[in-house]
Coordinates of C-alpha atoms and ligand atoms in Angstrom, one line a residue:
X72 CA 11.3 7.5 -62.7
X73 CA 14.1 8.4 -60.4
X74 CA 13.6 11.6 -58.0
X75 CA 16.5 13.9 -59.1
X76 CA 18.8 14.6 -56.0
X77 CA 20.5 17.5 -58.4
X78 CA 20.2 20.2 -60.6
X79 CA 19.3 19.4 -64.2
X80 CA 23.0 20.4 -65.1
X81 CA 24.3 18.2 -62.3
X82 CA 22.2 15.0 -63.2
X83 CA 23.0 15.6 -66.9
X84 CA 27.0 14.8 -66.1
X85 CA 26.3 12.6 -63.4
X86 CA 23.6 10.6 -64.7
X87 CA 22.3 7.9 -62.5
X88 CA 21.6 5.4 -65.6
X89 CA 23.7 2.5 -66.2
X90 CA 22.9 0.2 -69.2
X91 CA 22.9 -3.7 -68.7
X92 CA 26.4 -5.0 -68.5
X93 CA 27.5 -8.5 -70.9
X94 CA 26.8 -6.9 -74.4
X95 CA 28.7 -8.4 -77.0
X96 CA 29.1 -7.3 -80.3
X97 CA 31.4 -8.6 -83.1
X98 CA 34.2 -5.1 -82.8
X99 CA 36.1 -4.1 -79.6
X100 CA 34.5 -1.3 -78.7
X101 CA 35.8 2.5 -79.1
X102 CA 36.9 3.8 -75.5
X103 CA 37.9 7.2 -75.6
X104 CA 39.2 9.3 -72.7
X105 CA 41.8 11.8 -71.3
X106 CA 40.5 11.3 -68.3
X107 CA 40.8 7.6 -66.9
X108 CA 39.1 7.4 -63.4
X109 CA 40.4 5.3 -60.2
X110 CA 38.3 3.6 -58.1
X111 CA 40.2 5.5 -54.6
X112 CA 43.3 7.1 -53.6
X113 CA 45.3 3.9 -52.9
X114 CA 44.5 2.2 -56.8
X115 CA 45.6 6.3 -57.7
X116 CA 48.7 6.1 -55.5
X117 CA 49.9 2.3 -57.3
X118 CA 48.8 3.2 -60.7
X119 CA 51.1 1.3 -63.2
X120 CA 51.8 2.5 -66.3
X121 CA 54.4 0.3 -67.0
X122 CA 52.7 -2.7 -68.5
X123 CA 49.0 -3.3 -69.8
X124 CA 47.8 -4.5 -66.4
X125 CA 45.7 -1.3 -65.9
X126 CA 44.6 2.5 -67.1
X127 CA 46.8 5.4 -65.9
X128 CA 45.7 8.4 -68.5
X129 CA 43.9 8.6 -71.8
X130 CA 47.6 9.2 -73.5
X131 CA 49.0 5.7 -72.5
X132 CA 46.4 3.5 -73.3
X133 CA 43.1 2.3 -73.0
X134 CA 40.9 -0.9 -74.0
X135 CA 40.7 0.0 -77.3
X136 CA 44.7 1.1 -78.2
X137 CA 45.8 -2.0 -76.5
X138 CA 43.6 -4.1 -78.3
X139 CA 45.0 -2.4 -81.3
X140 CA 48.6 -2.7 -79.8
X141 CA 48.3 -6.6 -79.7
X142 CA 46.8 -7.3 -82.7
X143 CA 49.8 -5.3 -84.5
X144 CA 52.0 -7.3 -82.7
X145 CA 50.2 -10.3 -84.1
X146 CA 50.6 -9.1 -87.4
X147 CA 54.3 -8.6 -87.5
X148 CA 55.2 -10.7 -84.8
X149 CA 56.5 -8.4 -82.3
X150 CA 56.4 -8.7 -78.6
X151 CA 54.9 -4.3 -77.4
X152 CA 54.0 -2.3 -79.4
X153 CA 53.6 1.8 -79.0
X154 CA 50.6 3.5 -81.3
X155 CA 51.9 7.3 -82.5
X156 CA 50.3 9.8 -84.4
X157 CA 51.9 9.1 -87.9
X158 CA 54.7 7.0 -89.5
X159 CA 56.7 9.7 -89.5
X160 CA 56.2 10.6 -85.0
X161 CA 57.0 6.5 -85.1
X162 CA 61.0 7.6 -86.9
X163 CA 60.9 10.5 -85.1
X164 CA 60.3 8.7 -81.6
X165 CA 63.0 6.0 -82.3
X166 CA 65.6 8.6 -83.3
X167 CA 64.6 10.4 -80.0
X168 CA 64.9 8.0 -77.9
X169 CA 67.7 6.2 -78.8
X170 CA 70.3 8.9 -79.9
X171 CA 71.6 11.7 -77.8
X172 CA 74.8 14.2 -78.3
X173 CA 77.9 12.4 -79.9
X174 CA 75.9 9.8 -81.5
X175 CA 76.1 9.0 -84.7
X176 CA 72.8 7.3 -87.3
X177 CA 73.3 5.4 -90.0
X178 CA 70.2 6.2 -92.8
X179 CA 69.9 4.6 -96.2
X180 CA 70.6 6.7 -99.0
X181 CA 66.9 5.7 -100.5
X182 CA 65.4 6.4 -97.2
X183 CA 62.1 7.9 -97.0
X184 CA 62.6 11.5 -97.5
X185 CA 61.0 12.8 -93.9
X186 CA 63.6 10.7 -92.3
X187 CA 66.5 12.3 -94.0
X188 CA 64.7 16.0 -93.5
X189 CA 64.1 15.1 -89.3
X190 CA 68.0 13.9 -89.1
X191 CA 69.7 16.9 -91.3
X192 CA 67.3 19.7 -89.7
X193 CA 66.6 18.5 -86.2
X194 CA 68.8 15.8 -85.1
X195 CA 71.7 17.8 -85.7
X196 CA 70.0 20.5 -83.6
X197 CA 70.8 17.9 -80.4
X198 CA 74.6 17.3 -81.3
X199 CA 73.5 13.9 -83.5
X200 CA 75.7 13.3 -86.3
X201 CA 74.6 11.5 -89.7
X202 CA 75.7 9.5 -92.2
X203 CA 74.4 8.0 -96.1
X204 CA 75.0 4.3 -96.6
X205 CA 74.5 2.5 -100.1
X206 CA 71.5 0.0 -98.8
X207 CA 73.1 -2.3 -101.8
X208 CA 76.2 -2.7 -100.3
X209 CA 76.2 -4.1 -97.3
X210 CA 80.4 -3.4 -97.4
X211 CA 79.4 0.1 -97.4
X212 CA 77.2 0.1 -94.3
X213 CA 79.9 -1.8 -92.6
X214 CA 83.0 0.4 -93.2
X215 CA 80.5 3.6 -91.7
X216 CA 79.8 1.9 -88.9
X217 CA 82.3 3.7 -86.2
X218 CA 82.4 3.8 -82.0
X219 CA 79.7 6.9 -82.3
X220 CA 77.0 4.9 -84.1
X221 CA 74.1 3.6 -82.1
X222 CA 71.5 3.2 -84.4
X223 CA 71.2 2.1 -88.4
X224 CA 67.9 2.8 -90.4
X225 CA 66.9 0.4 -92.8
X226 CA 64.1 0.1 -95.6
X227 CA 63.6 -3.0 -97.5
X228 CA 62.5 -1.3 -100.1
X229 CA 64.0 2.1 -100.5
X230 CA 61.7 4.5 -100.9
X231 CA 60.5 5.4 -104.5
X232 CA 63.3 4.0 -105.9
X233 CA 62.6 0.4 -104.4
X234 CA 65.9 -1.2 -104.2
X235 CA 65.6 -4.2 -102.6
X236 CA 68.7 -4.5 -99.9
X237 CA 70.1 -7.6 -98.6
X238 CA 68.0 -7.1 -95.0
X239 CA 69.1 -10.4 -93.2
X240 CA 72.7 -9.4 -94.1
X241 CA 72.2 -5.6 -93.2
X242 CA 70.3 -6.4 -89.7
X243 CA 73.5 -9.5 -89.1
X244 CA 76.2 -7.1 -89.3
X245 CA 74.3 -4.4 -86.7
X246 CA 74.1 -7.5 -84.4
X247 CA 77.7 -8.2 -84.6
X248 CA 78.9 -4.6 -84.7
X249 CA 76.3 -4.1 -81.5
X250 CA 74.2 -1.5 -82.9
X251 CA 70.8 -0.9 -82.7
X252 CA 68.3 -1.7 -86.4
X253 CA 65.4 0.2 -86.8
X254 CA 63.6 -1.4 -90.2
X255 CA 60.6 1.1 -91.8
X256 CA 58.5 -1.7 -92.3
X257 CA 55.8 0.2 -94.1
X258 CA 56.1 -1.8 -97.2
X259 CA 56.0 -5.5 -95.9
X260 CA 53.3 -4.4 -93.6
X261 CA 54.0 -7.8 -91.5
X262 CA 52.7 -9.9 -94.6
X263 CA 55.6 -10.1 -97.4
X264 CA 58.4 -11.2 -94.3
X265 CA 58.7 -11.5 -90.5
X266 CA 60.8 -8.5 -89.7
X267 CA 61.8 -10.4 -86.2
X268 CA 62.5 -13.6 -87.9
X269 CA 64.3 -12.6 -91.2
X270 CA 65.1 -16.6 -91.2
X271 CA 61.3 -17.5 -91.8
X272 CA 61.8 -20.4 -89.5
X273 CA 60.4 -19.1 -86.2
X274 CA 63.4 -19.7 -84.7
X275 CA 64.2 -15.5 -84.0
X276 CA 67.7 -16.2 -84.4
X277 CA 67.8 -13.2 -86.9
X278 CA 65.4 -9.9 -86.7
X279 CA 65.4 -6.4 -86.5
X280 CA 65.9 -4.6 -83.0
X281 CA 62.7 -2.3 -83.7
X282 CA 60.4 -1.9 -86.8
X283 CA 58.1 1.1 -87.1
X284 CA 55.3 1.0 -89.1
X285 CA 52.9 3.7 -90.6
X286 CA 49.7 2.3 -90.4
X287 CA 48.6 5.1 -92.4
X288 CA 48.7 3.2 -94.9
X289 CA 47.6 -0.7 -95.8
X290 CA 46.7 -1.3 -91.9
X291 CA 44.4 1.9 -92.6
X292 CA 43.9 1.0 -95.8
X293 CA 40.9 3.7 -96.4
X294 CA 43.3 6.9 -97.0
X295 CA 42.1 8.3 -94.3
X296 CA 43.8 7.7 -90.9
X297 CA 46.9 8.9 -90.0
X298 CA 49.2 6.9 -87.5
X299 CA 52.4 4.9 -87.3
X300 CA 53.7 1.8 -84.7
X301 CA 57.3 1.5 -82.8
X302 CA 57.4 -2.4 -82.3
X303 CA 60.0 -4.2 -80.4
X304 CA 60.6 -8.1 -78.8
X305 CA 62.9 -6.7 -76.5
X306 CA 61.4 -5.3 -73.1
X307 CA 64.4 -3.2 -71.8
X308 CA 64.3 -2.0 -75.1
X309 CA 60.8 -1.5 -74.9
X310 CA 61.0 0.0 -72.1
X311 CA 63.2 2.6 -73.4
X312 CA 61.1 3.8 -76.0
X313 CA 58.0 3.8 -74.0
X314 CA 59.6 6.1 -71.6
X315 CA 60.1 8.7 -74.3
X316 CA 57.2 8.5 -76.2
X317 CA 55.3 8.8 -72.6
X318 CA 57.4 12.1 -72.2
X319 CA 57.0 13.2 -76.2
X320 CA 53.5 13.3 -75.1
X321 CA 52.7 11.0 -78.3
X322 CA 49.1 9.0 -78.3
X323 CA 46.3 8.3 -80.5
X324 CA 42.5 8.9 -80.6
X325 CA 40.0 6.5 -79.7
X326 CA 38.0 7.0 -83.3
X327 CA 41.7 6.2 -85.1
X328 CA 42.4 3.0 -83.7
X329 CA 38.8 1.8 -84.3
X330 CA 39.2 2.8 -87.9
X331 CA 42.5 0.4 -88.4
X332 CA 41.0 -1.8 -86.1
X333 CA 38.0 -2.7 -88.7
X334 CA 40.8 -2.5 -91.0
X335 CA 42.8 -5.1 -90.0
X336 CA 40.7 -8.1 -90.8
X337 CA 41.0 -7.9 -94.4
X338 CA 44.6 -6.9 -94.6
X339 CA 46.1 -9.8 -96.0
X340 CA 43.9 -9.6 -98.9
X341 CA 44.0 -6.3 -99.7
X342 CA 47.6 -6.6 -99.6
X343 CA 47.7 -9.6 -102.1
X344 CA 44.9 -7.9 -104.4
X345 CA 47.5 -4.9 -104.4
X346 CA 50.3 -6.6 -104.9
X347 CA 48.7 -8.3 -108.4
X348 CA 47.5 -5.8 -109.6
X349 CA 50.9 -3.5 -109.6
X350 CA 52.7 -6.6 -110.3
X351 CA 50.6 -7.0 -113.8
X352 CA 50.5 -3.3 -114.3
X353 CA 54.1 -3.0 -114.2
X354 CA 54.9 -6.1 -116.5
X355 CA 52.2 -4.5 -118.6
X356 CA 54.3 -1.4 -118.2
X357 CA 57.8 -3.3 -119.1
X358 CA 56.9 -3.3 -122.5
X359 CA 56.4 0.5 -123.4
X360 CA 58.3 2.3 -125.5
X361 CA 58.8 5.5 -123.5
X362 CA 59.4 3.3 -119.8
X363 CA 63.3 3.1 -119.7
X364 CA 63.3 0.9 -116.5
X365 CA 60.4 -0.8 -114.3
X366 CA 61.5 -0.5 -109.9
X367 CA 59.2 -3.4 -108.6
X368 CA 61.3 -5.8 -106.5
X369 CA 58.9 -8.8 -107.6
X370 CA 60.3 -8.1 -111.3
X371 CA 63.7 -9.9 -112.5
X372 CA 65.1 -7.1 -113.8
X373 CA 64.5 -5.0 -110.9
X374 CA 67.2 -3.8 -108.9
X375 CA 67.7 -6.3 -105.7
X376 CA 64.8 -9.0 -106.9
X377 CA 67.5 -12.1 -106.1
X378 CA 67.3 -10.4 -102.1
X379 CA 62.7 -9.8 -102.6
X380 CA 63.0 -13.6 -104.0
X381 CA 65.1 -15.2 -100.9
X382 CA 63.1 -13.2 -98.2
X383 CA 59.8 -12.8 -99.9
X384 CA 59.5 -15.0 -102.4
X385 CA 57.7 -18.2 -100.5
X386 CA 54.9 -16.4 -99.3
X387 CA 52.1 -16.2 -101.7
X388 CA 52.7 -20.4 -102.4
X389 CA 55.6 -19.3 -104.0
X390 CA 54.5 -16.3 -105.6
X391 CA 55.7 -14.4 -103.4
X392 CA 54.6 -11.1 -101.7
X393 CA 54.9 -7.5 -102.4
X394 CA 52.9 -4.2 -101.6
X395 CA 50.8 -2.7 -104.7
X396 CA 53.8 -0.2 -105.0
X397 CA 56.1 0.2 -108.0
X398 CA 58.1 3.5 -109.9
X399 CA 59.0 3.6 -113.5
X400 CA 62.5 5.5 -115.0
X401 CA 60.7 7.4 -118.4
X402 CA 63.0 7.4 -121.1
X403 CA 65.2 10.6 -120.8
X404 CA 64.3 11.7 -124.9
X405 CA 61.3 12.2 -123.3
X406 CA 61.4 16.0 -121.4
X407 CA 59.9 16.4 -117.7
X408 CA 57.1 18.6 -119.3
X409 CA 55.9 15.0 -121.1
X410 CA 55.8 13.3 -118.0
X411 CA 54.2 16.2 -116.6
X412 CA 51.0 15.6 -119.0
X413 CA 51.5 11.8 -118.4
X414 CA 50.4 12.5 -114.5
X415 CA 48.2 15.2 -115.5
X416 CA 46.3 12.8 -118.2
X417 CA 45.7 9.8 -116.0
X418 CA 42.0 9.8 -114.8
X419 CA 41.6 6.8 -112.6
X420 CA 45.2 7.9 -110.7
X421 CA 44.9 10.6 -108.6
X422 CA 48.2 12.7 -107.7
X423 CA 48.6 12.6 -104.2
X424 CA 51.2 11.7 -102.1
X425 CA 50.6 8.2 -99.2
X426 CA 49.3 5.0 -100.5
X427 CA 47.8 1.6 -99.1
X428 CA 44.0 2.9 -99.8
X429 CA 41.6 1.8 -102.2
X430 CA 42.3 4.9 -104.7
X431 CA 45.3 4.7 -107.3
X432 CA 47.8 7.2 -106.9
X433 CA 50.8 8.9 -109.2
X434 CA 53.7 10.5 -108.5
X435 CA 56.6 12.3 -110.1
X436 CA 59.7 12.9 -108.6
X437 CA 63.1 14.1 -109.0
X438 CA 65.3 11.4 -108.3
X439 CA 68.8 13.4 -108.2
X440 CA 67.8 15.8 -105.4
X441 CA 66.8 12.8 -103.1
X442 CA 70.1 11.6 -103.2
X443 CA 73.6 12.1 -101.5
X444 CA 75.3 10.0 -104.3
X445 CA 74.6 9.0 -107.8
X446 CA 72.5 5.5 -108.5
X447 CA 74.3 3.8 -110.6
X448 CA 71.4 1.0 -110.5
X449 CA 69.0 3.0 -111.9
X450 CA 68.7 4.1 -115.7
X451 CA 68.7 7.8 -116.4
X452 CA 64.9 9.5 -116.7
X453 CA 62.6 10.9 -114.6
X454 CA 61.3 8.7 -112.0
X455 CA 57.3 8.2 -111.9
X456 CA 55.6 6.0 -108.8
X457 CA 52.8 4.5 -109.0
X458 CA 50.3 2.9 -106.0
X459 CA 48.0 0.2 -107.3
X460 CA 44.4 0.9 -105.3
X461 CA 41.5 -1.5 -105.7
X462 CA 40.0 -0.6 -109.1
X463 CA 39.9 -3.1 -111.9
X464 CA 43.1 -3.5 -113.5
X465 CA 42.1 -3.4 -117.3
X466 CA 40.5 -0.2 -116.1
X467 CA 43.9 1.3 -114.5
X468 CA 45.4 -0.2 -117.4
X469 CA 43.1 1.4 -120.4
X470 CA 43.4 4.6 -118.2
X471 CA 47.6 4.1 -118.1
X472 CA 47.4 3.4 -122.0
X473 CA 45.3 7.0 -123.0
X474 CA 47.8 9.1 -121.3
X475 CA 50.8 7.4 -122.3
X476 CA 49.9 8.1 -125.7
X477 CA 48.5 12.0 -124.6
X478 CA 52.3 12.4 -123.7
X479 CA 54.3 10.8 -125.9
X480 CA 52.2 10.1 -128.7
Ligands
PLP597 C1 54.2 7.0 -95.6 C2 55.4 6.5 -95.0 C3 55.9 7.0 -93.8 C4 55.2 8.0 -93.0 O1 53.9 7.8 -92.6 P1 52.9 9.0 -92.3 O2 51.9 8.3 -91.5 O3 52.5 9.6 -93.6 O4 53.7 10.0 -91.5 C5 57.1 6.4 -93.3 N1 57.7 5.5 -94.0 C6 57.3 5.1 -95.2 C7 58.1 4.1 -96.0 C8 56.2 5.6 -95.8 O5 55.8 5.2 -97.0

């Protein structure tokens, strides 16, 4: 045994030990840090944080985030990537960055509801105007588009009411109105389309500017990480963003990005076990007497399903691909106290907002207060959502079946 030079205390932070170096294992392995240590003054004095060429501070990267970073960026074939505490910091940080006072952004009437909340309560804090846009029309978005807008929002689907817009037409006219388009790409998770090639051809004629992700939810995939991505194939624009979210202080742990990094291997079949498993709940669905209208883009009837079909629809060998996320319109003779039971009844379906994990999930919601203007697309009824986990579907459905007839008899 070694003689120890210093106290107990000392030795037990500066311990002489140094495993065998070459282990491999089959997972990167989980670096954490604030502190990132430099071999002398002069690699201190150069440090670059600019690029993934070397380690600066825990809060802009290490081994284990970047690995994280460029797998991401394999998924949804982007170019950098930038790892923030939630979907929501990853809207927030876009916004940030890219709007100041006298700008105007352009949000999707069936945006996700934090977005709207961040725009009305704090963007206008900073001088940053706002605007709703009917996702459905792309003649709408173009006639708000002004001299103050620098940024347009899109989902593809809305949220909860799941719309599907006309994306490659929506993210065309930005280009030739030169304005940036941020897509929430939450629900194609890089799997149903390539938000940076919206032609499908590899050729990146046609893409979003930036898409933000929450990984929360099917690069999690467990319910139980929080964190979103701001990805880009532009490196000025990059560059940009990076900037702020260095000075936002944003980052993510160590543990985190280990958790979605085991996650990632079996994302593509999650996501397709998901997606059939909504998809033949929600035909199942279809055909009850108290659903007034099913909101899956996959279905026919669905409001936007010719846009799904021409974006979406090869994947899958022509099945196409959605998430295992759909909302139903209950008939409005039906009163908000029955659906009330309906959510309370369900067994299997937790209520709980999120989704992308293993457990099913219900929600109600109140579609008219989400709304600037009236939907004309959708029938009138309270709206119910729905995220199709990984149980057995002739179990979700039995369970579907009992309260359905608890609330409406
Ligand atoms: C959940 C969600 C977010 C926000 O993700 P968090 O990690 O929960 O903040 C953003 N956009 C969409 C479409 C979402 O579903």
């Amino acid at each position: 045994m070694k003689q120890a030079a210093y106290d107990l205390t000392t030795e037990l932070v500066h311990h002489s030990y140094q495993p065998p170096a070459d282990f491999v294992s089959l997972l990167p392995p989980v670096h954490k840090a604030s502190t990132v240590v430099f071999p002398n003054v002069a690699a201190m004095r150069e440090r670059r944080w600019l690029d993934k060429s070397s380690y600066t501070y825990g809060l802009h990267g290490t081994p284990t985030t970047y690995q994280l970073e460029e797998r991401l960026c394999t998924l949804e074939g982007g170019k950098q990537c930038l790892l923030v505490p939630s979907g929501l910091a990853a809207i927030a940080s876009v916004s940030l960055s890219l709007l100041k006072a006298g700008d105007e952004v352009l949000i999707p009437d069936n945006a996700y509801g934090p977005n709207k909340s961040l725009t009305e309560a704090e963007l206008v804090q900073w001088g940053i105007t706002h605007a709703y846009y009917d996702p459905m029309n792309v003649a709408d978005l173009a006639a708000r588009i002004t001299k103050r807008t620098r940024l347009v929002w899109i989902e593809a689907p809305g949220s909860v009411s799941m719309e599907f817009p006309d994306l490659p037409a929506l993210v065309a006219l930005c280009r030739e109105r030169g304005v940036i388009s941020a897509l929430d790409n939450t629900w194609g998770a890089g799997l149903a389309f390539k938000p940076f090639d919206l032609d499908g051809d590899g050729s990146h004629r046609l893409g979003v500017d930036v898409s933000v992700h929450a990984l929360t939810k099917y690069p999690s995939g467990g319910g139980d990480v929080l964190m979103g991505s701001v990805m880009t194939v532009n490196q000025a624009l990059h560059m940009r963003l990076k900037l702020t979210h260095m000075r936002l202080g944003f980052g993510v742990s160590g543990n985190d990005s280990e958790t979605v990094l085991r996650s990632l291997p079996s994302i593509a079949l999650r996501y397709r076990a998901h997606d059939q498993g909504a998809r033949e709940l929600a035909r199942w669905l279809q055909q009850q007497p108290a659903v007034a209208q099913v909101l899956h883009p996959a279905l026919p009837e669905s409001p936007g399903h010719a846009h799904w079909a021409k974006l979406c629809g090869a994947a899958n060998g022509g099945q196409g691909a959605a998430a295992g996320l759909f909302s139903v319109v209950i008939d409005p003779r039906h009163s908000q106290a029955q659906v009330d039971v309906l959510c309370d009844s369900l067994r299997l379906f937790k209520l709980g907002y999120s989704w992308g994990g293993p457990v099913s999930l219900v929600v109600p919601y109140e579609i008219e207060t989400m709304r600037a203007r009236p939907v004309p697309q959708l029938q009138p009824g309270t709206v119910v959502r729905f995220n199709i986990g990984l149980e057995a579907v002739e179990d979700l459905r039995a369970d579907l079946a009992q309260a359905l007839a608890k609330a409406f008899g």
